PDB file of C-alpha atoms in Angstrom:
ATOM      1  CA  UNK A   1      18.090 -17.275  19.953  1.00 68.00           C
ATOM      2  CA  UNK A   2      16.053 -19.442  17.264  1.00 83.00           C
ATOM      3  CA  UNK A   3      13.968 -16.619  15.792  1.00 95.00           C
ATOM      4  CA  UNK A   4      11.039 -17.466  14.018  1.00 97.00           C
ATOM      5  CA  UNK A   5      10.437 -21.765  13.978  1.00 97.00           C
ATOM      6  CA  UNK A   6       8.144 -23.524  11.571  1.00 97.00           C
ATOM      7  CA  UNK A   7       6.990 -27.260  12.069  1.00 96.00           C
ATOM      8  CA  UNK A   8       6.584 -28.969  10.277  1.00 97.00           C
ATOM      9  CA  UNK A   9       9.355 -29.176   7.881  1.00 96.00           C
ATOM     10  CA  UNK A  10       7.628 -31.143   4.802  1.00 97.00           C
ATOM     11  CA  UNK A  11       3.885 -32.242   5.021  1.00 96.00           C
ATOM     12  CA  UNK A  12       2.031 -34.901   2.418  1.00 97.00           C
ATOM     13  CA  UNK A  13      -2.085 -34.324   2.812  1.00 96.00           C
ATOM     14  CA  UNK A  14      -4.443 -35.710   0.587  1.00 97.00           C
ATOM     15  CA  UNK A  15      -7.050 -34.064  -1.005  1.00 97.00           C
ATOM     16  CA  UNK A  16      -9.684 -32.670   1.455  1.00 96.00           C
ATOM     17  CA  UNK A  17      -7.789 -33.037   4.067  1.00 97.00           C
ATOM     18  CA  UNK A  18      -6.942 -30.553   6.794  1.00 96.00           C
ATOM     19  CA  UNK A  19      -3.787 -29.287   8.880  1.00 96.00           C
ATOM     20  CA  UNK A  20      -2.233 -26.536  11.322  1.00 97.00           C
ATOM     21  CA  UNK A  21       1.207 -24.905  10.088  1.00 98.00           C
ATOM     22  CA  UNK A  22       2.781 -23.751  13.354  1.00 98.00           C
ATOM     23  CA  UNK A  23       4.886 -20.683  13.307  1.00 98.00           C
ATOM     24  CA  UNK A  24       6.665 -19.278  16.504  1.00 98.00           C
ATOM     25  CA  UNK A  25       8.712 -16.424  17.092  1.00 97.00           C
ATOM     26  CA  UNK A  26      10.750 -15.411  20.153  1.00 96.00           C
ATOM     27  CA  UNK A  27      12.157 -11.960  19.263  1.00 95.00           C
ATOM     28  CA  UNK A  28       9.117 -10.407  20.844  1.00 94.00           C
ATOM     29  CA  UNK A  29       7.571  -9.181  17.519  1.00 95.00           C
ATOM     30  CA  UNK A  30       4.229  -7.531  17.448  1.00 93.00           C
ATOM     31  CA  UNK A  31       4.184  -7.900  13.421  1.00 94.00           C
ATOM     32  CA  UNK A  32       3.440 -11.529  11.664  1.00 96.00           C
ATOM     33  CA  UNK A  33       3.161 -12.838   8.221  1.00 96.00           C
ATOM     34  CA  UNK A  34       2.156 -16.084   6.070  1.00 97.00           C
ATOM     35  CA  UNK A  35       3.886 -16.049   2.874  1.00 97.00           C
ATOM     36  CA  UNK A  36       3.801 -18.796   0.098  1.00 97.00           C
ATOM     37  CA  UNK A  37       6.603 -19.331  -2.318  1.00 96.00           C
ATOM     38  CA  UNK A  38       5.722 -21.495  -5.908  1.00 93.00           C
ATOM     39  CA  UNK A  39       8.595 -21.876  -8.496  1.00 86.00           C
ATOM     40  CA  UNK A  40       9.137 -18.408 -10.576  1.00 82.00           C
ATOM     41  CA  UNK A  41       6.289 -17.310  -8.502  1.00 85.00           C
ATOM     42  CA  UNK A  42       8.493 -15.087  -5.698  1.00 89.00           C
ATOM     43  CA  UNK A  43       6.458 -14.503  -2.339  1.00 94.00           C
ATOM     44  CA  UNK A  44       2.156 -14.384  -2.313  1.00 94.00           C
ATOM     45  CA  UNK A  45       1.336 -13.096   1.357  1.00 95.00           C
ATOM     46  CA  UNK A  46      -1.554 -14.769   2.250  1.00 96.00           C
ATOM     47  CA  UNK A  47      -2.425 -13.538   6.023  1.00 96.00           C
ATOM     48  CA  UNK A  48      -0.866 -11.113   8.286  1.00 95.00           C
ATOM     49  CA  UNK A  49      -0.797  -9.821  12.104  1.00 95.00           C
ATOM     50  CA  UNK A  50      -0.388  -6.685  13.660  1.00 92.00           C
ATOM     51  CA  UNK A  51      -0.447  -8.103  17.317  1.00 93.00           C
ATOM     52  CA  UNK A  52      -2.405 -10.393  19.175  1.00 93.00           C
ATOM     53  CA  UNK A  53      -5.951 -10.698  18.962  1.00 94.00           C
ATOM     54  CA  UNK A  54      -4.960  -8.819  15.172  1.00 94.00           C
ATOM     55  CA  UNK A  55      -5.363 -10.401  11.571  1.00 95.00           C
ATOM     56  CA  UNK A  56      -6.079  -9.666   8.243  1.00 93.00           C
ATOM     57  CA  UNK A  57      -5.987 -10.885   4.751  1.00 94.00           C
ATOM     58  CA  UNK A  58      -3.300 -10.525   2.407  1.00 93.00           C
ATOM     59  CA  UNK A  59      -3.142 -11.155  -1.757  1.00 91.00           C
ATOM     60  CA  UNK A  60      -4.235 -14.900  -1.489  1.00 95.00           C
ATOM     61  CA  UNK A  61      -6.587 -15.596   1.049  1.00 96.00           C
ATOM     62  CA  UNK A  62      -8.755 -17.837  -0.552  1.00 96.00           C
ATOM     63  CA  UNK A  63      -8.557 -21.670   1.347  1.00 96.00           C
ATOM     64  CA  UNK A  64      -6.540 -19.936   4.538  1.00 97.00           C
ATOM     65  CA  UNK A  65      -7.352 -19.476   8.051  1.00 97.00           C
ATOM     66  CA  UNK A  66      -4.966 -17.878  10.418  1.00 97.00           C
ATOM     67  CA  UNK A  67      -5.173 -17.001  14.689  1.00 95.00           C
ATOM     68  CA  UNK A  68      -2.898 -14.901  16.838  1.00 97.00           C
ATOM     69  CA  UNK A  69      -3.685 -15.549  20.118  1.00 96.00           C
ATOM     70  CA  UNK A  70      -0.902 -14.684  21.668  1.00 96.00           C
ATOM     71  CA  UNK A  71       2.794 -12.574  20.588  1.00 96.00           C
ATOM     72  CA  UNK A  72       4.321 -15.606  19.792  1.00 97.00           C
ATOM     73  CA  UNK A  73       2.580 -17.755  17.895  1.00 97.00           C
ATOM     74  CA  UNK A  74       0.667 -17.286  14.458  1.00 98.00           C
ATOM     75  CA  UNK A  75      -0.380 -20.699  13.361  1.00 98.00           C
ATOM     76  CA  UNK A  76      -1.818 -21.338   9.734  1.00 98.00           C
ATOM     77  CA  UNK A  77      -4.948 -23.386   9.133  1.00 97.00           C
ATOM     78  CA  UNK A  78      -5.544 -24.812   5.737  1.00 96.00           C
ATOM     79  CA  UNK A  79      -9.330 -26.828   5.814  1.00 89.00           C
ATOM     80  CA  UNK A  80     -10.028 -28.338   3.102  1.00 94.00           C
ATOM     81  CA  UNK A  81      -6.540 -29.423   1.214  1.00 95.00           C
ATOM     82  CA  UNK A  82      -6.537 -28.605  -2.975  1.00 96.00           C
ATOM     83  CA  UNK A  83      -3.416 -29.510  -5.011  1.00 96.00           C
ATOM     84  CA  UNK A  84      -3.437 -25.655  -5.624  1.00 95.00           C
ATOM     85  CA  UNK A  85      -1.844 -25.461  -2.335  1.00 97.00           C
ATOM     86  CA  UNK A  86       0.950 -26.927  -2.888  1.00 97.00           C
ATOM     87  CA  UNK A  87       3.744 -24.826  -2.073  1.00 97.00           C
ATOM     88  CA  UNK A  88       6.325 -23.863   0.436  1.00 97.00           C
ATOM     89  CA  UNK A  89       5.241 -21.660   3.448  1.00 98.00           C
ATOM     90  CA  UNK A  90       7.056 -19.200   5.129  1.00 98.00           C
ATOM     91  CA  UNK A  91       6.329 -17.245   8.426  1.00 98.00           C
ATOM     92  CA  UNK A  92       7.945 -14.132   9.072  1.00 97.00           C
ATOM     93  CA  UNK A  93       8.262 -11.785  11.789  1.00 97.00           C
ATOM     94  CA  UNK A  94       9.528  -8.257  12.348  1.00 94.00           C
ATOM     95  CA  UNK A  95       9.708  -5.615  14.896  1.00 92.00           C
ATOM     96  CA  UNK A  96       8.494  -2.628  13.141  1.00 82.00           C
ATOM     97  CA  UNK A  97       6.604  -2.311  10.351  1.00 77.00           C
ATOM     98  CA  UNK A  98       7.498   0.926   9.159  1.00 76.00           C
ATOM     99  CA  UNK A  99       9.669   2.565   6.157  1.00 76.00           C
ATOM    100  CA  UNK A 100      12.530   0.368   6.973  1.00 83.00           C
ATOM    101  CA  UNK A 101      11.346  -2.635   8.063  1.00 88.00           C
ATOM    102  CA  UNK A 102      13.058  -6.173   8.305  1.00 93.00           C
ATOM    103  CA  UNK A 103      11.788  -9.521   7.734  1.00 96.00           C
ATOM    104  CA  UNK A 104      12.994 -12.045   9.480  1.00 97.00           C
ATOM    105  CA  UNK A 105      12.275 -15.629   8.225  1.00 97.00           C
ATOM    106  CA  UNK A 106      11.874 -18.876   9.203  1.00 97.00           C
ATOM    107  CA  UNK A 107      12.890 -22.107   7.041  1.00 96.00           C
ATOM    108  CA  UNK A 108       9.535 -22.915   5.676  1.00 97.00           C
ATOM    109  CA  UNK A 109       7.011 -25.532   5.432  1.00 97.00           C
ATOM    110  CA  UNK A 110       7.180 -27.865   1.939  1.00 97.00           C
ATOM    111  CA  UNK A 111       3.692 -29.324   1.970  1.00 97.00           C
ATOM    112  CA  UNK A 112       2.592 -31.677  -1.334  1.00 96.00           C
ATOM    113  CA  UNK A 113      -1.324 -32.505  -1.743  1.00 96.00           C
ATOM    114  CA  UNK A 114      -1.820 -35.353  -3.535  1.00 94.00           C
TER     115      UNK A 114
ATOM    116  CA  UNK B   1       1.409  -0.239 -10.691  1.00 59.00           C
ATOM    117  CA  UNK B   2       2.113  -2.775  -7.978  1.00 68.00           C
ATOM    118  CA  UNK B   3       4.441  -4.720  -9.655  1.00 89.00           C
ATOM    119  CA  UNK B   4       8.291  -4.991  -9.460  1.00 95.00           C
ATOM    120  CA  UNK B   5      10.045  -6.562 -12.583  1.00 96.00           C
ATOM    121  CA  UNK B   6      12.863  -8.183 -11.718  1.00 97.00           C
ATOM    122  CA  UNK B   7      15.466  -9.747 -14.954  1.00 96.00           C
ATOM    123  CA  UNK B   8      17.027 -11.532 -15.043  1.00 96.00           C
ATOM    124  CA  UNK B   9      15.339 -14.582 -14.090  1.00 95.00           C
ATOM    125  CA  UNK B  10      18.688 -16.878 -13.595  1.00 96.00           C
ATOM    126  CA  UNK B  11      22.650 -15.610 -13.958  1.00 97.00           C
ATOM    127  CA  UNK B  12      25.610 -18.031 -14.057  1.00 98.00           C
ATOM    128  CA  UNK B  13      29.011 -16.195 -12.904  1.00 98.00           C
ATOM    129  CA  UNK B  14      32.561 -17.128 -12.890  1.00 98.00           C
ATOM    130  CA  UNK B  15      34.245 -16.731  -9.696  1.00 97.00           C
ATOM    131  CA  UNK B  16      35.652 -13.455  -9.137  1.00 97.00           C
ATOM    132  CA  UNK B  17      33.048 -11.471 -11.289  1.00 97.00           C
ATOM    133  CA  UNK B  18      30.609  -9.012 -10.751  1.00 98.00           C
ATOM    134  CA  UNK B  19      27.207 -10.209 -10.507  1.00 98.00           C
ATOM    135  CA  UNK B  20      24.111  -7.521 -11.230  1.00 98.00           C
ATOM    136  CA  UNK B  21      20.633  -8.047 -10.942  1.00 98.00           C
ATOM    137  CA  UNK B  22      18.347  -5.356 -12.050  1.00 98.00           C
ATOM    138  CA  UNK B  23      14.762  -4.550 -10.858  1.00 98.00           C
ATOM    139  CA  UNK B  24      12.370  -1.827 -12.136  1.00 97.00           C
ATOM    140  CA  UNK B  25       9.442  -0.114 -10.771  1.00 95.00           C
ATOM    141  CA  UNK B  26       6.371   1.828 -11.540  1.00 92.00           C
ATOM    142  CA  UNK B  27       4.758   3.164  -8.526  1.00 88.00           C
ATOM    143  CA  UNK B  28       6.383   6.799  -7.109  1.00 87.00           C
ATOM    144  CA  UNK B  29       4.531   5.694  -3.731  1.00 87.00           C
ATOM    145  CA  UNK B  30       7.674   3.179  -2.991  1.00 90.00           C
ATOM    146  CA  UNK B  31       9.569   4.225  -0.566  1.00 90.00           C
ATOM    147  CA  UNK B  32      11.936   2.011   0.785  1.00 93.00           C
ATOM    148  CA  UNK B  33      13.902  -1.282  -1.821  1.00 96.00           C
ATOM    149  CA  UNK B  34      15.155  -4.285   0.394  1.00 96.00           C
ATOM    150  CA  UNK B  35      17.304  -7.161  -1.287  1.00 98.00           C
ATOM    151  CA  UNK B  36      16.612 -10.864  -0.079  1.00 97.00           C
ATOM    152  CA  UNK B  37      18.836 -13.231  -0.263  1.00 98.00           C
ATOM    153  CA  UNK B  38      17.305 -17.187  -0.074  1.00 97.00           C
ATOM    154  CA  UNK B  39      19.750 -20.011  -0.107  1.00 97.00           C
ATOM    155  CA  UNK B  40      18.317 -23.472  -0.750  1.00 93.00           C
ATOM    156  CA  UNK B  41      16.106 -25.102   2.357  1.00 92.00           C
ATOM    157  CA  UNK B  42      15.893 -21.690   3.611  1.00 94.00           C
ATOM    158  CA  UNK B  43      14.050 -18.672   4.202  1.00 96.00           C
ATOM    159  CA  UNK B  44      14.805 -15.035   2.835  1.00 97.00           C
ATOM    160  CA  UNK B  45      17.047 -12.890   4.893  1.00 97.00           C
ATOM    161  CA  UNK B  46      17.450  -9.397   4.395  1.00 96.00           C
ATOM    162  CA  UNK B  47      21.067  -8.598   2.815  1.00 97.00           C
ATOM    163  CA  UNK B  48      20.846  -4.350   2.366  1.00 96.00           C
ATOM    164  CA  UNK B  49      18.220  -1.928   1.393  1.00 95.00           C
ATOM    165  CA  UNK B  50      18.146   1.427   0.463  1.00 95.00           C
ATOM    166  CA  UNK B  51      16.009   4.334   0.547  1.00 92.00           C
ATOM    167  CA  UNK B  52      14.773   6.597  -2.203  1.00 90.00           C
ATOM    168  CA  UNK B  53      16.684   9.379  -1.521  1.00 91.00           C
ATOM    169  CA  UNK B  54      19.956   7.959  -1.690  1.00 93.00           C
ATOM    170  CA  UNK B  55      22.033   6.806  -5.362  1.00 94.00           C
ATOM    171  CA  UNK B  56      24.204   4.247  -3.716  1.00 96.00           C
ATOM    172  CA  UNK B  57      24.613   1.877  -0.912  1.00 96.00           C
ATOM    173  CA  UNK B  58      27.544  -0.223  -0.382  1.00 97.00           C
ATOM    174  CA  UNK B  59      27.935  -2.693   2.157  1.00 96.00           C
ATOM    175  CA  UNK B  60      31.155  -5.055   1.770  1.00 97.00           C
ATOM    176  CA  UNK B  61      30.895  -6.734  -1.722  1.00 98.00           C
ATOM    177  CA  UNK B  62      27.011  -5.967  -2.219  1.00 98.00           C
ATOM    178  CA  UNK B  63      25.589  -2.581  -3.626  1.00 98.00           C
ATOM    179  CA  UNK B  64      22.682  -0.918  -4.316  1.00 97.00           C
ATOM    180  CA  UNK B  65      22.307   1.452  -7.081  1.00 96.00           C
ATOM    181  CA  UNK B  66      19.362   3.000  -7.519  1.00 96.00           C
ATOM    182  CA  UNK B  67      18.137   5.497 -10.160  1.00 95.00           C
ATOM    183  CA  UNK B  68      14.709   7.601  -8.636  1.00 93.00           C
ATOM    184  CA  UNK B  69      14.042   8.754 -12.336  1.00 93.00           C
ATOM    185  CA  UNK B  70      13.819   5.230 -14.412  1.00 95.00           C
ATOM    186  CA  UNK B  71      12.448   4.202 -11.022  1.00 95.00           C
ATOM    187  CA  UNK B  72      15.236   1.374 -11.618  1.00 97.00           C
ATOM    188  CA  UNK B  73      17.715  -0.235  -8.858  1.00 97.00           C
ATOM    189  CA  UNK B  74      20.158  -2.791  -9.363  1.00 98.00           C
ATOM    190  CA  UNK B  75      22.270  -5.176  -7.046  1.00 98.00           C
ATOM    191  CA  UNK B  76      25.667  -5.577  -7.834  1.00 98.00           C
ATOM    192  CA  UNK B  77      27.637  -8.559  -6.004  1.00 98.00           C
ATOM    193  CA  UNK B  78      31.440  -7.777  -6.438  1.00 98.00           C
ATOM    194  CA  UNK B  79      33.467 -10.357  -6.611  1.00 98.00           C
ATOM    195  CA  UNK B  80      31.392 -12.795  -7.165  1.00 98.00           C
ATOM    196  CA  UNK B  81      31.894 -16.547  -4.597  1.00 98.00           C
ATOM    197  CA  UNK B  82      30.201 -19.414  -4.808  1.00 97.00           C
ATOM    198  CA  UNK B  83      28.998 -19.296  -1.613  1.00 97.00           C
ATOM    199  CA  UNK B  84      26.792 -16.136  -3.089  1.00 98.00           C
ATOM    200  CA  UNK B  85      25.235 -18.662  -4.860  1.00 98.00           C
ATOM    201  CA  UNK B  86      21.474 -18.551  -3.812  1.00 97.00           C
ATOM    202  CA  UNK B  87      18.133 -16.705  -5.203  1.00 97.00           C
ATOM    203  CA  UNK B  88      17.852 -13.299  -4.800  1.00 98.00           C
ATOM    204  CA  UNK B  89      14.682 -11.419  -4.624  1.00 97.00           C
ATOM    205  CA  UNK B  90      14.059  -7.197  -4.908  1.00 97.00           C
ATOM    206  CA  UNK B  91      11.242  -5.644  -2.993  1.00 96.00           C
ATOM    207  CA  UNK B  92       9.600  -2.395  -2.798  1.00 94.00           C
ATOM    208  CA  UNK B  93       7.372  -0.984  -0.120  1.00 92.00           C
ATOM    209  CA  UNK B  94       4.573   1.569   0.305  1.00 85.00           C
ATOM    210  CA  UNK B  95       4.147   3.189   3.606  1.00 76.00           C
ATOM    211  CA  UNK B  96       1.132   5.074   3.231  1.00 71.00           C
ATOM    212  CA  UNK B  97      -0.933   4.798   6.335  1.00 69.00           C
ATOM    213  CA  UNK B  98      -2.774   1.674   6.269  1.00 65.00           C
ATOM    214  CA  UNK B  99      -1.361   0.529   2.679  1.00 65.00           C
ATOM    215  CA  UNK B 100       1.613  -0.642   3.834  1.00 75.00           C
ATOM    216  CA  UNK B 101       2.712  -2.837   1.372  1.00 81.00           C
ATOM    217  CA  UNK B 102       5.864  -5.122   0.454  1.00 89.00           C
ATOM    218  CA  UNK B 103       6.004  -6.022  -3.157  1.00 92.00           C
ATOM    219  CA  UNK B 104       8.309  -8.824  -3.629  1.00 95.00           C
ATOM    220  CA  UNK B 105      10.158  -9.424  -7.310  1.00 95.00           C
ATOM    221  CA  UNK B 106      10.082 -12.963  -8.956  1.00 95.00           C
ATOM    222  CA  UNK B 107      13.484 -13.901  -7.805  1.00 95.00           C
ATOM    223  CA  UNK B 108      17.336 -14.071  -9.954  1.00 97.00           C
ATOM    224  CA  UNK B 109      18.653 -17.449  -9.649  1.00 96.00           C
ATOM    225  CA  UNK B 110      22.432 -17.056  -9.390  1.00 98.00           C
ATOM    226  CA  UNK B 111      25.117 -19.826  -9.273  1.00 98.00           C
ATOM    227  CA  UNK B 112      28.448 -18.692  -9.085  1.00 98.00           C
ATOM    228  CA  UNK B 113      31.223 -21.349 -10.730  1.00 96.00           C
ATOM    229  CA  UNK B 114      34.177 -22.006  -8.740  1.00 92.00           C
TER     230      UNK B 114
END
């Protein structure tokens, strides 16, 4: 079982610049998150799903575009690159969303913009 | 009100010891306290959680305390390896309807010396 995959694993874009962070899951999970991690910063959720067809924004929006087209997949779009996006991405998944719910996460995305 | 204070920020243990990370809390709307554990190049995975109405959870060398009054809970790593050595983050989550909420701590830093 491989869970929840990210690609790419480390990303350089220049300023301006655009790019698709993929983000699959194969546990069959109806719930999807983007989460960015800086330094002494902990987690910023930036986009989430409910299930297909289903997003909305989370704390830090701003610069982010996200689809869920189908179950699996919940790729994040970032359009015009800004050195304030450098960071390290995470996609997470989980089953149920209620009072005891578990993440499960994949190994993130480093991504630099110079 | 959202927040969740976590301290302290890094912790350097000697094999064998007891390793506690404290977190603290403000909003009586949390209902349910995961611990993360993140080990370098990785994602967070979900090491044990526990629910307001309980004081303790123990599970193997890791356990929750958690005091509902000083809206306070701590994770205490017994025994202390250095393969616990990773970054550890508290959460807290709000299940009310639509707000449903996971508010992440800042992370604990801990290296455990062989």
């Amino acid at each position: 079982n491989a869970g929840v995959t990210q690609t790419p694993k480390f990303r350089i874009l220049k300023i301006g610049q655009s790019m698709t962070l993929q983000c699959t899951q194969d546990m069959n999970h109806n719930y999807m998150y983007w989460y960015r991690q800086d330094p002494g910063m902990g987690l910023k959720l930036i986009y989430y799903s409910v299930g297909a067809g289903i997003t909305d924004k989370g704390e830090v929006p701003n610069g982010y575009n996200v689809s869920r087209s189908t179950t699996e997949d919940f790729p994040l779009r970032l359009e015009l690159a800004a050195p304030s996006q450098t960071s390290v991405y995470f996609c997470a998944s989980s089953a149920y969303r209620g009072p005891s719910e578990k993440l499960f996460f994949g190994s993130g995305t480093q991504l630099s913009v110079l | 009100q959202q927040q969740v204070k976590q301290s302290p920020q890094s912790l350097i243990v000697q094999k064998g010891g007891i390793s506690i990370i404290n977190c603290a809390y403000e909003n009586t709307a949390f209902d349910y306290f995961p611990w993360y554990q993140q080990f370098p190049g990785k994602g967070p995975a979900l090491l044990i959680a526990i629910r307001p109405d309980v004081s303790e959870k123990k599970e193997g060398r890791f356990t929750i305390s958690f005091n509902k009054s000083a809206k306070q809970f701590s994770l205490h790593i017994m025994d202390s390896q250095p393969g616990d050595s990773a970054t550890y983050f508290c959460a807290a989550k709000i299940n009310a309807g639509n707000n449903r909420k996971l508010i992440w701590g800042l992370g604990t830093s801990l290296a455990v010396n062989p």
